[in-house]
Amino acid sequence: KKAPPASSSTTTPKSYPLIGSVFSIAANRHRRVQWISDVLRNSPSATFTLRRAFGSRQVFTANPAVVQHILKTHFHNYHKGFYLHRALGDFLGNGIFNADGDTWKFQRQVSSHEFNTRSLRKFVETVVDTELSRRLAPILSSAVGSESTVLDFQDLLQRFAFDNICRIAFGYDPEYLLPSLPKTSFAIAFDDGTRISSERFNAAIPLFWKIKKLLNIGSEKRLRIAIKEVRDLATKITREKKQELQQKASLDLADLLSRFLSSGHSDEDFVVDIVLSFILAGRDTTSAALTWFFWLLSKHPHVENEILNEIKEKSEAPDYDELKDMVYTHAALCESMRLYPPVPVDTKEAVADDVLPDGTFVKKGTRVAYHIYAMGRSEKLWGPDWAEFRPERWLKRVNAADNEAGKWRFVGMDSFTFTAFQAGPRICLGREMAFLQMKKIVAGVLRRFRVVPAVGKGVEPVYIAHLTSLMQGGFPVRIESRCGD
Ligand code: HEM
């Protein structure tokens, strides 16, 4: 059978003098991620250069050799850079997400202690456990059996993650996941800050937002208000924490804010920058991953059953070690993030001229992005069944000679091919924490409840992305009890 002709939207976009591919960028602005992914699928080395207005260029890649080059072997040449700093700087300042060089290294070093085994154990067995048993489970319980109660599961997961990460970042509980589903102004302002900053970064013509900023109108006015709201609260908490630390005889470094304040950094703005970056990192990532995960489970009962079997082998409130041992669930989460990555695209900027392993020339100052979404959907990387949700591709049965014969063993994929958590020296710091939190939620929810999508038959949710991905319009579900199964 002849392959269908590639439509104009899947080939390298047309470019014109001065304005570059502005028309194609504008035409695909609502499906940016999917569009670039299609173009990459049709480019021979899985790398192509998008021409933006006024001579600006951006390289996209889904090629693991190129990813290894920018994230590891030539790490020194690929920074966060000017474009990202300009777009996110007003909101995030010099926090780890927006920092390079020594200030990045310092933040990475100090915060890495927050992710040691002792802290992670405490996090999952107390912070996550409490949020689950006292907040999420009661909300789900009260929706059981009611045909008329439709919950937005995405919203609940976002609220869960927001409470959790605020506790980790500055020991503060915003109480966002309450039965009344409050309109917490800090959370809403944080959302505005993230969304408008990311729109700046992806703008076809950045001049427009700069003019709006200058005139303090429209989205830029909203951004200014959101930033003030977020930073005012973070500064207030920082001051209180400072006082608390001064009064305490022994230091309990229970959160990142305490850690940084105790490391001798008392510059309020800088400490606030750090905390805000962490909230951004931990807020919408795990909730995005779980939203798509529960959607996929609803369509793949055999995977749900395998996970249930694994959960039933563990205690009712699985501890750190039991969670680590949930290999099938781990594989299913990886498989879900392969198809629906929480961060779909990640961009660096070249410090000096360079040539990528596939021969693409990169001029100093050019943005180079590895396309996580495209990589997860590449036939070259995952084989002809790439579109199937199949956790088993991450697993092997332990062979008969072993005393654990018949059990699953997780087989990881190299981090330049499965890039959901980035790779190299800046690989996600919260990776392990994220898996523990997600497995704890999966175990807690599935053991007691069935999450049933309340969408019409054949309706596929739409994947959209700001800095992190979202299910467009939320994830409406009904909740059924599993008791008696
Ligand atoms: C499923 C969940 C998660 C995914 C898929 C994920 C993915 C990523 C990705 C792609 C990056 C690179 C971003 C960039 O450099 O622009 C990153 C960085 C980072 N992540 Fe995560 N993340 C997750 C959860 C978390 C959590 C829960 C935390 C913290 C509690 C966290 C903390 C960080 C930090 C601090 C960085 C910056 C590391 C650095 O620049 O050195 N992440 N993550």
Coordinates of C-alpha atoms and ligand atoms in Angstrom, one line a residue:
K1 CA 0.0 0.0 0.0
K2 CA 1.3 3.4 -0.9
A3 CA 2.0 5.7 2.0
P4 CA -0.3 8.8 2.1
P5 CA 1.4 12.0 1.0
A6 CA 2.8 14.0 3.8
S7 CA 0.5 17.0 4.4
S8 CA 2.1 20.4 4.4
S9 CA 2.0 20.6 8.2
T10 CA 4.3 17.7 8.7
T11 CA 7.1 18.8 6.4
T12 CA 9.7 21.4 7.2
P13 CA 7.6 24.7 7.4
K14 CA 7.9 27.3 4.6
S15 CA 10.2 30.2 5.5
Y16 CA 10.1 33.7 4.1
P17 CA 12.8 36.5 4.2
L18 CA 12.6 38.6 7.4
I19 CA 9.5 36.9 8.9
G20 CA 10.8 33.3 8.7
S21 CA 8.1 30.7 9.3
V22 CA 5.8 33.0 11.3
F23 CA 2.7 31.9 9.3
S24 CA 3.3 28.2 10.1
I25 CA 4.0 29.0 13.7
A26 CA 0.8 31.0 14.1
A27 CA -1.3 28.4 12.2
N28 CA -0.1 25.7 14.6
R29 CA -0.1 27.7 17.8
H30 CA -2.8 25.5 19.3
R31 CA -1.0 22.3 18.6
R32 CA 2.6 23.4 18.8
V33 CA 3.9 20.3 20.4
Q34 CA 2.2 17.9 18.0
W35 CA 3.1 20.0 15.0
I36 CA 6.9 20.0 15.7
S37 CA 6.7 16.3 16.6
D38 CA 5.2 15.6 13.1
V39 CA 7.9 17.6 11.4
L40 CA 10.6 15.8 13.4
R41 CA 9.1 12.4 12.4
N42 CA 9.6 13.3 8.8
S43 CA 13.1 14.7 9.1
P44 CA 15.9 12.2 8.2
S45 CA 18.2 12.8 11.2
A46 CA 15.2 13.7 13.6
T47 CA 16.6 17.2 13.8
F48 CA 15.5 20.3 12.0
T49 CA 15.9 24.1 12.2
L50 CA 12.8 26.4 12.6
R51 CA 13.3 29.8 11.2
R52 CA 11.7 32.5 13.4
A53 CA 11.2 36.2 12.6
F54 CA 14.2 38.5 12.1
G55 CA 16.8 35.8 11.6
S56 CA 16.3 34.0 14.9
R57 CA 16.5 30.2 14.7
Q58 CA 15.6 27.3 16.8
V59 CA 16.8 23.8 16.4
F60 CA 14.6 20.9 17.5
T61 CA 15.8 17.3 17.9
A62 CA 14.4 13.9 18.7
N63 CA 17.8 12.2 18.1
P64 CA 19.4 10.6 21.2
A65 CA 22.9 11.2 19.9
V66 CA 22.2 15.0 19.6
V67 CA 20.5 14.9 23.1
Q68 CA 23.6 13.3 24.6
H69 CA 25.7 16.0 22.9
I70 CA 23.7 18.9 24.3
L71 CA 22.9 17.5 27.8
K72 CA 26.2 15.8 28.6
T73 CA 29.2 15.8 26.3
H74 CA 28.9 19.5 25.4
F75 CA 26.9 20.5 28.5
H76 CA 29.3 23.5 29.0
N77 CA 28.1 24.9 25.7
Y78 CA 24.3 24.6 26.3
H79 CA 22.9 26.9 28.9
K80 CA 19.4 28.0 29.9
G81 CA 20.5 31.2 28.3
F82 CA 19.2 34.6 27.4
Y83 CA 15.7 33.8 25.9
L84 CA 14.6 31.7 28.8
H85 CA 15.9 34.2 31.4
R86 CA 14.2 37.0 29.6
A87 CA 10.8 35.2 29.5
L88 CA 10.9 33.6 33.0
G89 CA 13.2 36.0 34.9
D90 CA 10.5 38.3 36.2
F91 CA 8.7 35.4 37.8
L92 CA 11.5 33.0 38.8
G93 CA 14.5 35.4 39.2
N94 CA 17.7 33.4 39.6
G95 CA 16.1 30.2 40.9
I96 CA 17.5 26.9 39.8
F97 CA 15.2 26.6 36.8
N98 CA 16.5 29.8 35.4
A99 CA 20.1 29.7 36.5
D100 CA 23.5 28.7 35.0
G101 CA 27.1 28.4 36.2
D102 CA 28.0 28.8 39.8
T103 CA 24.6 29.9 41.1
W104 CA 23.0 26.8 39.5
K105 CA 25.7 24.6 41.0
F106 CA 25.3 26.0 44.5
Q107 CA 21.5 25.6 44.4
R108 CA 21.8 22.0 43.1
Q109 CA 24.3 21.1 45.8
V110 CA 22.4 22.4 48.8
S111 CA 19.0 21.2 47.6
S112 CA 20.3 17.7 46.7
H113 CA 20.3 16.9 50.5
E114 CA 16.5 17.3 50.5
F115 CA 16.4 14.2 48.3
N116 CA 18.4 11.8 50.4
T117 CA 16.8 8.5 51.5
R118 CA 15.9 9.8 55.0
S119 CA 14.1 12.9 53.6
L120 CA 12.4 10.9 50.9
R121 CA 11.2 8.3 53.4
K122 CA 9.8 11.0 55.6
F123 CA 8.2 12.8 52.7
V124 CA 6.3 9.8 51.4
E125 CA 5.4 8.3 54.7
T126 CA 4.1 11.4 56.4
V127 CA 3.5 14.4 54.0
V128 CA 2.1 12.3 51.1
D129 CA 0.4 9.8 53.3
T130 CA -1.5 12.6 55.3
E131 CA -2.6 14.3 52.1
L132 CA -3.9 11.1 50.8
S133 CA -5.7 9.7 53.8
R134 CA -7.0 13.0 55.2
R135 CA -7.7 15.0 52.0
L136 CA -7.9 13.0 48.7
A137 CA -9.5 9.8 50.0
P138 CA -12.4 11.5 51.8
I139 CA -13.2 13.6 48.7
L140 CA -13.3 10.4 46.5
S141 CA -15.3 8.6 49.2
S142 CA -18.0 11.2 49.2
A143 CA -18.3 10.9 45.4
V144 CA -18.7 7.2 45.4
G145 CA -21.8 5.8 43.7
S146 CA -23.2 9.2 42.8
E147 CA -24.1 9.4 39.1
S148 CA -24.5 13.2 39.4
T149 CA -21.1 13.8 41.0
V150 CA -18.4 14.3 38.4
L151 CA -15.0 15.3 39.7
D152 CA -12.2 17.0 37.7
F153 CA -9.5 14.5 38.6
Q154 CA -6.8 16.7 37.0
D155 CA -7.8 19.5 39.4
L156 CA -7.6 17.2 42.4
L157 CA -4.2 15.9 41.4
Q158 CA -2.9 19.4 40.9
R159 CA -4.2 20.5 44.3
F160 CA -2.5 17.4 45.9
A161 CA 0.8 18.2 44.2
F162 CA 0.6 21.9 45.1
D163 CA 0.1 21.1 48.9
N164 CA 2.9 18.6 48.8
I165 CA 5.5 20.7 47.1
C166 CA 4.7 23.8 49.2
R167 CA 5.4 21.6 52.3
I168 CA 8.7 20.5 50.8
A169 CA 9.8 23.9 49.5
F170 CA 9.0 26.0 52.5
G171 CA 7.2 24.0 55.2
Y172 CA 3.9 25.7 54.4
D173 CA 0.6 24.0 53.9
P174 CA -1.6 26.1 51.5
E175 CA -4.6 23.7 52.1
Y176 CA -5.5 23.7 48.5
L177 CA -7.0 20.2 48.5
L178 CA -10.0 20.8 50.8
P179 CA -13.5 19.4 50.1
S180 CA -14.7 23.0 49.3
L181 CA -12.0 23.1 46.5
P182 CA -11.0 26.7 47.5
K183 CA -9.9 29.3 45.1
T184 CA -6.6 29.9 46.9
S185 CA -5.2 33.1 45.6
F186 CA -1.6 32.0 46.0
A187 CA -2.2 28.9 43.8
I188 CA -4.1 30.9 41.2
A189 CA -1.4 33.6 41.0
F190 CA 1.3 30.9 40.7
D191 CA -0.7 29.4 37.8
D192 CA -1.0 32.8 36.0
G193 CA 2.7 33.5 36.5
T194 CA 3.7 30.1 34.9
R195 CA 1.2 30.3 32.0
I196 CA 1.9 33.9 31.0
S197 CA 5.7 33.5 31.4
S198 CA 5.6 30.4 29.2
E199 CA 3.5 32.3 26.6
R200 CA 6.2 34.8 26.5
F201 CA 8.8 32.1 25.8
N202 CA 6.8 30.6 22.9
A203 CA 5.6 33.9 21.4
A204 CA 5.9 34.1 17.6
I205 CA 6.9 37.7 17.8
P206 CA 8.3 38.6 21.3
L207 CA 8.2 42.3 20.6
F208 CA 4.4 42.2 21.3
W209 CA 4.8 41.1 24.9
K210 CA 7.6 43.5 25.5
I211 CA 5.4 46.4 24.4
K212 CA 2.5 45.2 26.6
K213 CA 5.0 45.0 29.5
L214 CA 6.2 48.5 28.9
L215 CA 2.6 49.8 28.8
N216 CA 1.5 47.5 31.7
I217 CA -1.6 46.2 29.8
G218 CA -3.3 42.9 29.1
S219 CA -1.5 39.7 30.0
E220 CA 1.6 41.6 31.1
K221 CA -0.5 43.5 33.7
R222 CA -1.9 40.2 35.0
L223 CA 1.6 38.8 35.2
R224 CA 2.8 41.7 37.2
I225 CA -0.1 41.3 39.7
A226 CA 0.5 37.5 39.9
I227 CA 4.2 37.9 40.5
K228 CA 3.6 40.4 43.3
E229 CA 1.1 38.2 45.0
V230 CA 3.3 35.1 44.8
R231 CA 6.5 36.9 45.9
D232 CA 4.8 38.8 48.7
L233 CA 3.5 35.5 50.3
A234 CA 6.9 33.7 49.8
T235 CA 8.7 36.7 51.3
K236 CA 6.4 36.7 54.3
I237 CA 7.0 33.0 54.9
T238 CA 10.7 33.5 54.5
R239 CA 10.8 36.2 57.2
E240 CA 8.8 34.0 59.6
K241 CA 11.1 31.1 58.9
K242 CA 14.2 33.2 59.5
Q243 CA 12.8 34.3 62.9
E244 CA 11.9 30.7 63.8
L245 CA 15.4 29.5 62.9
Q246 CA 17.0 32.2 65.0
Q247 CA 14.9 31.2 68.0
K248 CA 15.6 27.5 67.7
A249 CA 18.5 25.8 69.5
S250 CA 18.8 22.9 67.2
L251 CA 18.1 23.1 63.5
D252 CA 15.5 20.9 62.0
L253 CA 16.1 21.1 58.3
A254 CA 12.7 19.9 57.3
D255 CA 12.3 22.0 54.2
L256 CA 14.3 23.6 51.5
L257 CA 13.8 27.1 52.7
S258 CA 15.3 26.2 56.1
R259 CA 18.2 24.5 54.4
F260 CA 19.1 27.5 52.3
L261 CA 18.6 30.0 55.2
S262 CA 20.8 27.8 57.3
S263 CA 23.5 27.6 54.6
G264 CA 24.3 31.2 55.3
H265 CA 22.1 32.7 52.5
S266 CA 20.0 35.4 54.0
D267 CA 19.3 37.4 50.9
E268 CA 15.6 37.2 50.8
D269 CA 15.1 37.7 47.1
F270 CA 17.5 34.9 46.3
V271 CA 16.0 32.5 48.7
V272 CA 12.5 33.3 47.4
D273 CA 13.8 32.7 43.8
I274 CA 15.0 29.2 44.9
V275 CA 11.8 28.2 46.6
L276 CA 9.6 29.4 43.6
S277 CA 11.6 27.3 41.2
F278 CA 11.0 24.2 43.3
I279 CA 7.3 24.9 43.5
L280 CA 7.2 25.2 39.7
A281 CA 9.2 21.9 39.3
G282 CA 7.1 19.9 41.6
R283 CA 3.7 21.4 41.1
D284 CA 2.3 20.4 37.8
T285 CA 4.6 17.6 36.8
T286 CA 3.4 14.7 38.9
S287 CA -0.2 15.8 38.5
A288 CA 0.2 15.8 34.7
A289 CA 1.8 12.4 34.7
L290 CA -1.0 10.9 36.9
T291 CA -3.8 12.5 34.9
W292 CA -2.8 10.7 31.7
F293 CA -1.9 7.6 33.7
F294 CA -5.4 7.2 35.1
W295 CA -6.9 7.9 31.7
L296 CA -4.7 5.1 30.1
L297 CA -5.5 2.7 32.9
S298 CA -9.2 3.2 32.2
K299 CA -8.6 2.0 28.6
H300 CA -6.3 -0.9 29.5
P301 CA -8.0 -3.1 32.2
H302 CA -5.2 -5.7 32.0
V303 CA -2.6 -3.2 33.1
E304 CA -4.9 -2.0 35.9
N305 CA -5.3 -5.6 37.1
E306 CA -1.5 -6.2 37.1
I307 CA -1.1 -3.0 39.2
L308 CA -3.9 -4.1 41.6
N309 CA -2.2 -7.5 42.1
E310 CA 1.0 -5.6 42.9
I311 CA -0.8 -3.3 45.4
K312 CA -2.5 -6.2 47.1
E313 CA 0.9 -7.7 47.9
K314 CA 1.7 -4.6 49.9
S315 CA 0.4 -3.2 53.1
E316 CA -2.6 -0.9 53.1
A317 CA -0.4 2.2 53.5
P318 CA 2.7 1.1 51.7
D319 CA 6.0 2.4 53.2
Y320 CA 9.1 3.6 51.3
D321 CA 10.6 0.2 50.8
E322 CA 7.3 -1.3 49.5
L323 CA 6.8 1.6 47.1
K324 CA 10.3 1.1 45.7
D325 CA 9.4 -2.6 45.1
M326 CA 6.3 -1.7 43.0
V327 CA 8.1 -2.4 39.7
Y328 CA 5.1 -3.0 37.5
T329 CA 3.5 0.3 38.6
H330 CA 6.9 1.9 38.0
A331 CA 7.0 0.6 34.4
A332 CA 3.4 1.6 33.8
L333 CA 4.2 5.2 34.9
C334 CA 7.3 5.3 32.6
E335 CA 5.2 4.0 29.7
S336 CA 2.5 6.6 30.4
M337 CA 5.1 9.4 30.5
R338 CA 6.7 8.2 27.3
L339 CA 3.4 8.9 25.5
Y340 CA 2.3 11.9 27.6
P341 CA 5.4 13.5 29.0
P342 CA 4.7 16.1 31.8
V343 CA 7.4 18.4 30.2
P344 CA 7.0 18.0 26.4
V345 CA 9.9 20.1 25.2
D346 CA 13.0 21.5 26.9
T347 CA 15.2 24.2 25.5
K348 CA 18.8 25.2 25.9
E349 CA 20.9 27.9 24.3
A350 CA 24.3 27.6 22.6
V351 CA 27.0 29.7 24.3
A352 CA 29.3 29.3 21.2
D353 CA 29.1 28.1 17.6
D354 CA 28.9 24.3 17.4
V355 CA 28.1 21.4 15.1
L356 CA 25.7 18.7 16.3
P357 CA 26.5 15.0 15.7
D358 CA 24.1 14.9 12.8
G359 CA 26.0 17.8 11.1
T360 CA 23.5 20.6 11.9
F361 CA 25.4 23.9 12.4
V362 CA 24.4 25.8 15.5
K363 CA 25.3 29.4 15.7
K364 CA 26.1 31.0 19.0
G365 CA 22.9 32.2 20.7
T366 CA 20.7 29.6 18.9
R367 CA 18.1 27.8 21.0
V368 CA 18.3 24.0 20.8
A369 CA 15.4 22.0 22.1
Y370 CA 15.1 18.3 22.7
H371 CA 11.6 17.2 22.0
I372 CA 10.5 14.8 24.7
Y373 CA 7.1 14.2 23.2
A374 CA 8.4 13.4 19.8
M375 CA 11.0 11.1 21.2
G376 CA 8.4 9.0 23.1
R377 CA 6.4 8.6 19.9
S378 CA 9.3 7.7 17.6
E379 CA 9.0 4.4 15.7
K380 CA 12.8 4.4 15.3
L381 CA 13.3 4.5 19.1
W382 CA 10.4 2.3 20.3
G383 CA 9.6 0.0 17.4
P384 CA 6.5 -0.5 15.3
D385 CA 4.2 -0.8 18.4
W386 CA 5.3 2.6 19.7
A387 CA 1.7 3.8 19.8
E388 CA 0.6 1.0 22.2
F389 CA 0.5 1.5 26.0
R390 CA 2.5 -1.5 27.0
P391 CA 4.3 -1.4 30.4
E392 CA 5.9 -4.8 29.6
R393 CA 8.3 -3.1 27.3
W394 CA 10.1 -1.9 30.5
L395 CA 10.1 -5.2 32.2
K396 CA 11.6 -8.7 32.2
R397 CA 10.6 -11.8 34.0
V398 CA 13.2 -13.0 36.5
N399 CA 14.5 -16.3 35.2
A400 CA 13.9 -19.7 36.7
A401 CA 17.4 -20.0 38.3
D402 CA 16.7 -17.0 40.6
N403 CA 14.8 -17.4 43.9
E404 CA 12.5 -14.6 42.8
A405 CA 11.7 -16.5 39.6
G406 CA 8.6 -15.3 37.8
K407 CA 8.6 -11.8 39.3
W408 CA 9.0 -8.7 37.2
R409 CA 12.3 -6.8 37.0
F410 CA 12.4 -3.3 35.7
V411 CA 14.7 -2.7 32.7
G412 CA 15.4 1.0 32.4
M413 CA 15.9 2.9 29.1
D414 CA 18.9 5.1 28.7
S415 CA 18.2 8.7 29.7
F416 CA 19.1 10.1 26.3
T417 CA 16.3 8.1 24.7
F418 CA 13.7 8.3 27.5
T419 CA 14.1 12.0 28.2
A420 CA 11.1 12.7 30.4
F421 CA 13.3 13.7 33.3
Q422 CA 16.1 15.3 31.2
A423 CA 19.6 13.7 31.4
G424 CA 23.2 14.6 32.2
P425 CA 24.3 16.9 35.1
R426 CA 21.0 18.7 35.2
I427 CA 18.8 15.6 35.3
C428 CA 15.6 16.2 37.4
L429 CA 16.5 16.4 41.1
G430 CA 13.0 15.3 42.1
R431 CA 12.8 12.1 40.0
E432 CA 12.8 9.7 42.8
M433 CA 10.5 11.8 45.0
A434 CA 8.1 12.0 42.0
F435 CA 8.0 8.2 41.6
L436 CA 7.4 7.7 45.3
Q437 CA 4.6 10.2 45.4
M438 CA 2.9 8.9 42.3
K439 CA 3.1 5.3 43.4
K440 CA 1.7 6.2 46.8
I441 CA -1.2 7.9 45.1
V442 CA -1.8 5.1 42.7
A443 CA -1.8 2.5 45.4
G444 CA -4.0 4.6 47.7
V445 CA -6.6 5.4 45.0
L446 CA -6.7 2.1 43.2
R447 CA -6.9 -0.1 46.3
R448 CA -10.2 1.5 47.3
F449 CA -11.7 3.2 44.2
R450 CA -12.3 2.8 40.5
V451 CA -11.7 6.0 38.5
V452 CA -14.2 6.0 35.6
P453 CA -13.8 8.7 32.9
A454 CA -17.1 10.7 32.4
V455 CA -16.4 11.4 28.8
G456 CA -18.5 10.4 25.8
K457 CA -17.7 7.1 24.0
G458 CA -14.8 7.5 21.6
V459 CA -13.9 11.0 22.9
E460 CA -10.1 11.4 23.2
P461 CA -8.8 14.0 25.6
V462 CA -6.5 16.6 24.1
Y463 CA -2.9 17.1 25.2
I464 CA -1.9 20.7 25.5
A465 CA 1.2 22.3 27.1
H466 CA 2.4 25.4 28.7
L467 CA 5.7 24.7 30.5
T468 CA 4.1 21.4 31.6
S469 CA 1.4 19.4 29.9
L470 CA -2.4 19.4 30.6
M471 CA -5.5 17.5 29.6
Q472 CA -7.5 20.3 27.9
G473 CA -10.6 21.2 29.9
G474 CA -9.7 18.8 32.8
F475 CA -10.4 15.1 33.4
P476 CA -14.0 14.5 34.4
V477 CA -14.5 11.3 36.3
R478 CA -17.0 9.3 38.4
I479 CA -15.8 7.4 41.4
E480 CA -16.8 3.8 42.2
S481 CA -15.9 1.8 45.2
R482 CA -13.8 -1.3 44.8
C483 CA -15.0 -2.8 48.1
G484 CA -16.6 -6.1 47.5
D485 CA -14.5 -6.8 44.4
Ligands
HEM1 C1 6.8 13.3 36.9 C2 7.4 14.2 37.5 C3 8.5 15.0 37.0 C4 9.0 15.2 35.7 C5 8.6 14.5 34.5 C6 10.1 16.1 35.8 C7 10.9 16.5 34.7 C8 11.9 17.4 34.7 C9 12.6 17.9 33.6 C10 12.3 17.6 32.1 C11 13.6 18.8 34.0 C12 14.5 19.6 33.2 C13 13.9 21.0 33.1 C14 14.8 22.1 32.6 O1 16.0 22.0 32.8 O2 14.3 23.0 31.9 C15 13.5 18.8 35.5 C16 14.3 19.5 36.3 C17 14.1 19.6 37.6 N1 13.2 19.0 38.4 FE1 11.8 17.7 37.8 N2 10.3 16.5 37.1 C18 9.3 15.9 37.9 C19 9.1 16.1 39.2 C20 9.9 16.9 40.0 C21 9.6 17.1 41.4 C22 8.5 16.4 42.3 C23 10.6 17.9 41.9 C24 10.9 18.5 43.2 C25 10.4 18.3 44.3 C26 11.5 18.2 40.7 C27 12.6 19.0 40.8 C28 13.3 19.4 39.7 C29 14.4 20.4 39.8 C30 14.9 21.1 41.0 C31 14.9 20.5 38.5 C32 16.1 21.4 38.0 C33 17.4 20.6 38.0 C34 18.6 21.4 37.6 O3 18.4 22.3 36.8 O4 19.7 21.1 38.0 N3 11.0 17.6 39.6 N4 12.5 17.9 35.9

